[in-house]
Structures are given as C-alpha cells and as structure tokens.
mmCIF file of C-alpha atoms in Angstrom:
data_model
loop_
_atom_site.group_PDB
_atom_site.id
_atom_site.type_symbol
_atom_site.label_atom_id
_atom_site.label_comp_id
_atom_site.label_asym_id
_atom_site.label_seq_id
_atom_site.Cartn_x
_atom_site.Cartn_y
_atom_site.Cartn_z
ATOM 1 C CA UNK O 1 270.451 -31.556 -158.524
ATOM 2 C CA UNK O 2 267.709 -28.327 -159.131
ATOM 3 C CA UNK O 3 268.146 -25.527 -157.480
ATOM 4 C CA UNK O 4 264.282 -25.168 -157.433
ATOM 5 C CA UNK O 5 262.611 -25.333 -154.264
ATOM 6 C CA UNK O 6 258.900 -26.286 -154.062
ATOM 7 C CA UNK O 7 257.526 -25.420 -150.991
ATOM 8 C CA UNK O 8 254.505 -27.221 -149.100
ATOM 9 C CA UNK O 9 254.352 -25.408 -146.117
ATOM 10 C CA UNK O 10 255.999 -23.129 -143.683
ATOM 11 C CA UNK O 11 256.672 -24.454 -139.830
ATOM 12 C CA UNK O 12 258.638 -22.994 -136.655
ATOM 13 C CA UNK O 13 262.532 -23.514 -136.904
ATOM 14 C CA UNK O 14 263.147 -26.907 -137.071
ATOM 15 C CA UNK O 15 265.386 -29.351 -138.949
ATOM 16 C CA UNK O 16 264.604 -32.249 -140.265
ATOM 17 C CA UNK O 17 264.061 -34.350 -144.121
ATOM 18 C CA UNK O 18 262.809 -37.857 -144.693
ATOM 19 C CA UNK O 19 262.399 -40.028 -148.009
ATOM 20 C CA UNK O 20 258.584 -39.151 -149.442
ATOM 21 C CA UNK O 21 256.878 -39.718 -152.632
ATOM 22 C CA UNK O 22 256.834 -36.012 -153.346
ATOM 23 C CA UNK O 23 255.854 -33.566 -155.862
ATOM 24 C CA UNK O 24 257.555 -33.664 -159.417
ATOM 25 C CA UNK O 25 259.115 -37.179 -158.536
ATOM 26 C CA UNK O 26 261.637 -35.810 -155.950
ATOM 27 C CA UNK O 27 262.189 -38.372 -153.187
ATOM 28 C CA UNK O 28 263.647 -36.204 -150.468
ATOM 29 C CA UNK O 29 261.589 -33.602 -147.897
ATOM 30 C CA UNK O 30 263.453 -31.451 -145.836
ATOM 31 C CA UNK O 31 263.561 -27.640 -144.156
ATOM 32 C CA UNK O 32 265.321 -24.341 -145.411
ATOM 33 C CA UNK O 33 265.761 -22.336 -142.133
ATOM 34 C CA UNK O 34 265.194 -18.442 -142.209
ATOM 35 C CA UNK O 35 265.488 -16.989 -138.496
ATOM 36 C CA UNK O 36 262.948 -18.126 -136.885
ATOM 37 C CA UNK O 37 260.635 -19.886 -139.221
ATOM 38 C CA UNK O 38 261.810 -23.020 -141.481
ATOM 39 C CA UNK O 39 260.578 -23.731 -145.241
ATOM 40 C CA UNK O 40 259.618 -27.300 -145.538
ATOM 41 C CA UNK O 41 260.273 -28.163 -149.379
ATOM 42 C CA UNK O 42 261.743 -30.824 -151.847
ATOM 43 C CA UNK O 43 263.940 -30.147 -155.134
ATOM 44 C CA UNK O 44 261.898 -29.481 -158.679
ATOM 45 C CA UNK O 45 262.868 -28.952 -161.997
ATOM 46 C CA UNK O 46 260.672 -26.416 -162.771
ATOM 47 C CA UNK O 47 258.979 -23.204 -161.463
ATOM 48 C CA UNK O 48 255.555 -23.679 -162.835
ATOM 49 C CA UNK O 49 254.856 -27.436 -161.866
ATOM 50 C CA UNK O 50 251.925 -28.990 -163.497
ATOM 51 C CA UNK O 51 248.960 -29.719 -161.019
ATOM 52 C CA UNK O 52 248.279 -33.313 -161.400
ATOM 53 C CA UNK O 53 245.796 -35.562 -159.392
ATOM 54 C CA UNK O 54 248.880 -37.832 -158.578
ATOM 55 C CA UNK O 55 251.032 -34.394 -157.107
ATOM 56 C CA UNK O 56 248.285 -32.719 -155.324
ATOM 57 C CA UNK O 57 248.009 -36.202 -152.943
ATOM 58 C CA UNK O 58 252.303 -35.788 -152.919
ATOM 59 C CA UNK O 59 251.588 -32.494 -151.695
ATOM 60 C CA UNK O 60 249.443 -33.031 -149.405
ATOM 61 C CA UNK O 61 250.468 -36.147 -147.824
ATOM 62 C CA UNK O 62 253.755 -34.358 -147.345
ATOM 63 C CA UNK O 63 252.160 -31.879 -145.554
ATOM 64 C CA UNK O 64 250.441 -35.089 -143.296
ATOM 65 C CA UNK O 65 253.226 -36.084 -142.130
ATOM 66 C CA UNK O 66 254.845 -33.018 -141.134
ATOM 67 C CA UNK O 67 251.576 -32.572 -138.531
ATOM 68 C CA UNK O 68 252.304 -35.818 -137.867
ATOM 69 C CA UNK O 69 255.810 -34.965 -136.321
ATOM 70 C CA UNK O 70 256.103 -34.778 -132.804
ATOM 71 C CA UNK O 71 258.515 -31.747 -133.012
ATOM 72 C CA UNK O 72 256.248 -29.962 -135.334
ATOM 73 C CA UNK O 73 252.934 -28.095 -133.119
ATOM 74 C CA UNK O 74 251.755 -26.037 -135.936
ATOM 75 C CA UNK O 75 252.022 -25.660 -140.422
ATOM 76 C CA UNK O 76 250.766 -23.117 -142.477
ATOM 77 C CA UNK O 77 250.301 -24.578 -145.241
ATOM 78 C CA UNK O 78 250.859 -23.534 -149.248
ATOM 79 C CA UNK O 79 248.907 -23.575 -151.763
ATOM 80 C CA UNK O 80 249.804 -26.227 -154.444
ATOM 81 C CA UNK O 81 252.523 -24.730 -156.714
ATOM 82 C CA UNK O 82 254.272 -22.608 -154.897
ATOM 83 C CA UNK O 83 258.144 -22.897 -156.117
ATOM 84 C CA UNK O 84 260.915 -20.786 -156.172
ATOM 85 C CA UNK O 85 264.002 -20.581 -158.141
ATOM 86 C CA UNK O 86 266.585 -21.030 -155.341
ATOM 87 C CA UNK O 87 266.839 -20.684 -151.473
ATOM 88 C CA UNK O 88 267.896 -16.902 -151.674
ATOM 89 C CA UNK O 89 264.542 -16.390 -153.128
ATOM 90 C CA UNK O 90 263.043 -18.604 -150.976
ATOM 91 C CA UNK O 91 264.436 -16.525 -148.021
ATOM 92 C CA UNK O 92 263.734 -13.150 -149.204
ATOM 93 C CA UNK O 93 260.259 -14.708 -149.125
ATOM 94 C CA UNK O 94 260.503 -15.824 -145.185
ATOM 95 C CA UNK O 95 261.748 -11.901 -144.541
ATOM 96 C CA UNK O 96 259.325 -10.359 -146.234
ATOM 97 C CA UNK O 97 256.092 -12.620 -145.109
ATOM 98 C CA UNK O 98 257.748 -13.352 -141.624
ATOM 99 C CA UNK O 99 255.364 -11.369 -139.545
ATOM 100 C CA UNK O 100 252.561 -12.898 -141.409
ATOM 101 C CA UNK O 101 253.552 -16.433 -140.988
ATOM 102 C CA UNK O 102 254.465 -15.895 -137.131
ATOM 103 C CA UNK O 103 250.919 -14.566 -136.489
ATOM 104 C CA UNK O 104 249.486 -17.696 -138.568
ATOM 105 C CA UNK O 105 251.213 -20.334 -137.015
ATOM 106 C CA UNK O 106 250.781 -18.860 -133.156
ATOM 107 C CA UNK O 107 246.903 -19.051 -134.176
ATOM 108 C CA UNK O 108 246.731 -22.634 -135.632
ATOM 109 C CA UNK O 109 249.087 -23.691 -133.274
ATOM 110 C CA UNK O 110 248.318 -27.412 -131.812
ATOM 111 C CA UNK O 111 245.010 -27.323 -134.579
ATOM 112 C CA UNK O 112 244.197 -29.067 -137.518
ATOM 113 C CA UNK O 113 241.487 -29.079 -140.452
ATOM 114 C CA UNK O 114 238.888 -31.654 -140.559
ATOM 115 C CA UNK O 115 235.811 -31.888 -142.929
ATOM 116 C CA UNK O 116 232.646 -32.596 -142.853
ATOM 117 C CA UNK O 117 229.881 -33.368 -145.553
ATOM 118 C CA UNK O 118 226.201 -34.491 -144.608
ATOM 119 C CA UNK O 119 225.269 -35.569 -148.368
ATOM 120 C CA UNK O 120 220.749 -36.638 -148.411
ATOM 121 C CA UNK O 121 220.509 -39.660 -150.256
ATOM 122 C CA UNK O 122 218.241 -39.172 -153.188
ATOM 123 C CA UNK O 123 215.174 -38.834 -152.723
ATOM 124 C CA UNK O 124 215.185 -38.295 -149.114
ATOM 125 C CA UNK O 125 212.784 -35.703 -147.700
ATOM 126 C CA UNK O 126 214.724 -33.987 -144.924
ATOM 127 C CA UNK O 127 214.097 -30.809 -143.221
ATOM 128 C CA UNK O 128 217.684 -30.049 -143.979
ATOM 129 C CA UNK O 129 217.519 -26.465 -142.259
ATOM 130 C CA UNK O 130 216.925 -28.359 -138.561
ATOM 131 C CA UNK O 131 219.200 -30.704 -139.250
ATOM 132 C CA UNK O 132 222.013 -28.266 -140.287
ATOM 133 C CA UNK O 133 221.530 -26.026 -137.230
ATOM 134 C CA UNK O 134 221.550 -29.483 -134.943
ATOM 135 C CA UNK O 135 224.909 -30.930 -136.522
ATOM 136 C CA UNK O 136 226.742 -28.095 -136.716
ATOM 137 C CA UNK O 137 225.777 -26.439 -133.324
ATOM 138 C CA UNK O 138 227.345 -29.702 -131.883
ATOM 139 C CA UNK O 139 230.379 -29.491 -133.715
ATOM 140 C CA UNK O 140 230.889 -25.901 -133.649
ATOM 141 C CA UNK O 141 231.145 -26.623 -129.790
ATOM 142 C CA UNK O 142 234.290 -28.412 -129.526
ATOM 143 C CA UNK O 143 236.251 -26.538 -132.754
ATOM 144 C CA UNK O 144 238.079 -23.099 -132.762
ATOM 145 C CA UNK O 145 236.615 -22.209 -136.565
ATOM 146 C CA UNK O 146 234.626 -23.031 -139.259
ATOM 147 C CA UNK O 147 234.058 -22.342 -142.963
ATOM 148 C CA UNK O 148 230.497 -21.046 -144.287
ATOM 149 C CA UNK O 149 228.386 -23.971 -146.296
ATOM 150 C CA UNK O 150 229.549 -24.740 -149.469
ATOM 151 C CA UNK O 151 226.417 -26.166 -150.851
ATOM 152 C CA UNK O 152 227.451 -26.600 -154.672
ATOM 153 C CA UNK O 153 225.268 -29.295 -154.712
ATOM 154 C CA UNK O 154 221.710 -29.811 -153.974
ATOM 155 C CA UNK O 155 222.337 -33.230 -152.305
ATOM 156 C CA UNK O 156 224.499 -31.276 -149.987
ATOM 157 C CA UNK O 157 223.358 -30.702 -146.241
ATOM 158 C CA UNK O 158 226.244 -29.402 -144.735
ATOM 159 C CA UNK O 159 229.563 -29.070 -146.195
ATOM 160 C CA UNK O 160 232.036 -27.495 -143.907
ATOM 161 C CA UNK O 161 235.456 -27.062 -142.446
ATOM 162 C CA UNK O 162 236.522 -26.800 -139.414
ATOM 163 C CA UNK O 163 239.608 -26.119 -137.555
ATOM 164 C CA UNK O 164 240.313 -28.352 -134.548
ATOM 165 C CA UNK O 165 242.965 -28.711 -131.682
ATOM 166 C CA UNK O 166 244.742 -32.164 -131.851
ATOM 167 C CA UNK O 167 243.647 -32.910 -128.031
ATOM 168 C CA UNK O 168 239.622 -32.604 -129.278
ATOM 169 C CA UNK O 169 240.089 -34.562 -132.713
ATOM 170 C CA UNK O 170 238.827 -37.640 -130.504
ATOM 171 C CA UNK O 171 235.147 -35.803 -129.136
ATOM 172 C CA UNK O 172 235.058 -34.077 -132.519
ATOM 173 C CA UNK O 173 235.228 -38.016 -134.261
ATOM 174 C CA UNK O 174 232.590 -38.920 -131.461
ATOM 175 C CA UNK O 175 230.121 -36.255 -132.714
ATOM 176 C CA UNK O 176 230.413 -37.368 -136.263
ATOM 177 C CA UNK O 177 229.909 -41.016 -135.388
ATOM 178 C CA UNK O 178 226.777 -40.477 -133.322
ATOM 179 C CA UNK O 179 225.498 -37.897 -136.170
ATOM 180 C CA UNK O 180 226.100 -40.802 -138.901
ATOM 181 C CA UNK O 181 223.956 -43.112 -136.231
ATOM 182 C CA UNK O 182 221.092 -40.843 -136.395
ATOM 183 C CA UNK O 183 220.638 -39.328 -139.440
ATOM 184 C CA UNK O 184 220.235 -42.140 -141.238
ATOM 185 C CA UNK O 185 218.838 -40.942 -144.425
ATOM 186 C CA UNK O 186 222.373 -39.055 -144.850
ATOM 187 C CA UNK O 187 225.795 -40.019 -146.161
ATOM 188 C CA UNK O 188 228.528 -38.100 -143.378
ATOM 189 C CA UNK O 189 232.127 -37.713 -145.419
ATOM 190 C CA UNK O 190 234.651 -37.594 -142.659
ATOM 191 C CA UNK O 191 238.113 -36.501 -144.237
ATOM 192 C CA UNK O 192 241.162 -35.000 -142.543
ATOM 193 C CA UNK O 193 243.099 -33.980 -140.856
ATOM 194 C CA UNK O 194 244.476 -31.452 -143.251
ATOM 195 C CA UNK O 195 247.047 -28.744 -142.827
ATOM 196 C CA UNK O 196 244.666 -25.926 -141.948
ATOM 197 C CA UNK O 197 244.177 -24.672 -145.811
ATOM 198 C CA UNK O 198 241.228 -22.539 -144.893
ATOM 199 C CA UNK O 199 241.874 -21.295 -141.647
ATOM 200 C CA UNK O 200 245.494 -19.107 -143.277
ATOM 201 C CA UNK O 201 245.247 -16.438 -145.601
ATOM 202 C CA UNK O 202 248.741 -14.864 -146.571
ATOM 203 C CA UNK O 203 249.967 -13.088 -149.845
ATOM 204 C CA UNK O 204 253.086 -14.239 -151.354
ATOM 205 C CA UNK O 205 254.651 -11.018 -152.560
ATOM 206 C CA UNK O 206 257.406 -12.222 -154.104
ATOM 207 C CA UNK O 207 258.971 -13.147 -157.340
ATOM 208 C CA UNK O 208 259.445 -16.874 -157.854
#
C-alpha cells in the first residue's frame, strides 16, 4: 500500500471511509485526524498525479458525498492535486494551515456552491444588462456570496457562483426554475452543489 496521501478536502474531526471510485484508481476514502480538523484523502502512488477528465469527476464526486454526510456540516475543499508524501507531512500541513482552515470552515459552515449560467441562444436580441440585474438581484437575495461574471463568452448572460446554505438550496432551485420559465430566449445551466471551491482561499505552505 502507498504511503501517499491525496487529499480532497479538509472537514471538522470526524472519522469515517467508504468504498469510492477515487482518484488514481484507489477504491478506499477515509480521514487523517490532526487535533481538531480531519484530512479526508485516499492512497496514491504518486505525488504529482496527472489531471485527467476521468479524476477530476473522482475528485469531485468524492468531495459530493462527503457534503452529503449527515455528520459532516461544512468542507473546504482542495484544489485538484494536492498530495503528500505521507501523513506526517500531511499533519505538519493541518498545524501549520490550522487557523486558516478553522476560520474557513466556521464561514461555509451548513453552505454549499451552486452555479448558474444564463447562456442567449443565438441570435437572440436581449437587453442582457436588465436581465442580468433582474436574475441575479433575485438570487443574490437568498445566498450568502457570489462570484463576479465570468463572461468568457459572448453568448454568456450571467455566469456566476454562488454560495448557499443547505436549508435555502430549495427557494434558490425555485428562483432558477421560474427564471428558466421566463426568459425564454435563454438556456439556464443549473449545476451543483459543489464543495464551496470559490468561496475558500488558503495557501498551502508546505512541502509535499
């Protein structure tokens, strides 16, 4: 067995693994605890893994399921790649990011990331300024953060992120469904939820 540890995410002390389809073909997720916070990672055989299309869904579909846990209120997620060469490593990670990751999980805690693209089907003629100030007022309403636009394409109407608490993913979905009625001239991409990627920012100091 590798000593490696590939990390998807970092959670409050918990225990736990289950069988997963995870990154670098490892079948087995579980936690490394370090005082208060707990690592939740599988075995690799490498340092540097590869990012392919069929590990970043591992990765993230690990990190699915641990929001998905009833004992879990809260992940900060990594970025794909992140593994170390063996737990000590790992830990002297924890210590010397701990504050960091405490702060980030008390402010995501009970949230998650869902997305939101209004795409104009071609052609369309829409005054894309009203309806970008509409939609996203009404979102913006029942959601603790957003991204800015990331309009990398001209098509693109809105294109955001947004960071939502579990108990308002319901009147968040109603929004988007009554926007999609409306607009009808516009494709809405509803994805999530996601481990809140965008809504975490912390440096990884240490050597892997």
């Amino acid at each position: 067995m590798s000593s490696n540890r590939y990390v998807y995410g970092v959670i409050e002390q918990n225990e736990f693994e289950f069988d997963a389809d995870a990154v670098g073909d490892a079948d087995r997720v579980y936690t490394v605890n370090y005082r208060t916070l707990s690592a939740v990672v599988s075995d690799i055989d490498t340092t540097d893994p590869e990012r392919t299309d069929e590990d970043s869904k591992a990765h993230d579909e690990v990190l699915r399921r641990v929001l998905e846990r009833d004992d879990v209120d809260a992940v900060v997620p990594m970025q794909f790649g992140m593994a170390f060469k063996d737990n000590r490593t790992l830990k002297t990670v924890l210590r010397g990011a701990r504050r960091a990751f405490t702060k980030a999980l008390r402010e995501v805690d009970g949230h998650v990331e869902l997305g939101v693209k209004l795409v104009a089907n071609e052609d369309a003629n829409l005054p894309r300024e009203e309806i970008r100030d509409d939609v996203g007022g009404r979102l913006s309403e029942i959601t603790a953060g957003e991204t800015d636009d990331d309009l990398f394409s001209d098509r693109l109407v809105l294109n955001r992120s947004y960071l939502v608490a579990q108990d308002d993913r319901e009147a968040f979905g109603e929004v988007v469904d009554d926007v999609r009625e409306e607009y009808g001239d516009l494709t809405v991409q509803y994805t999530g939820p996601w481990a809140p990627y965008n809504f975490v920012d912390i440096e990884i100091g240490a050597q892997r």
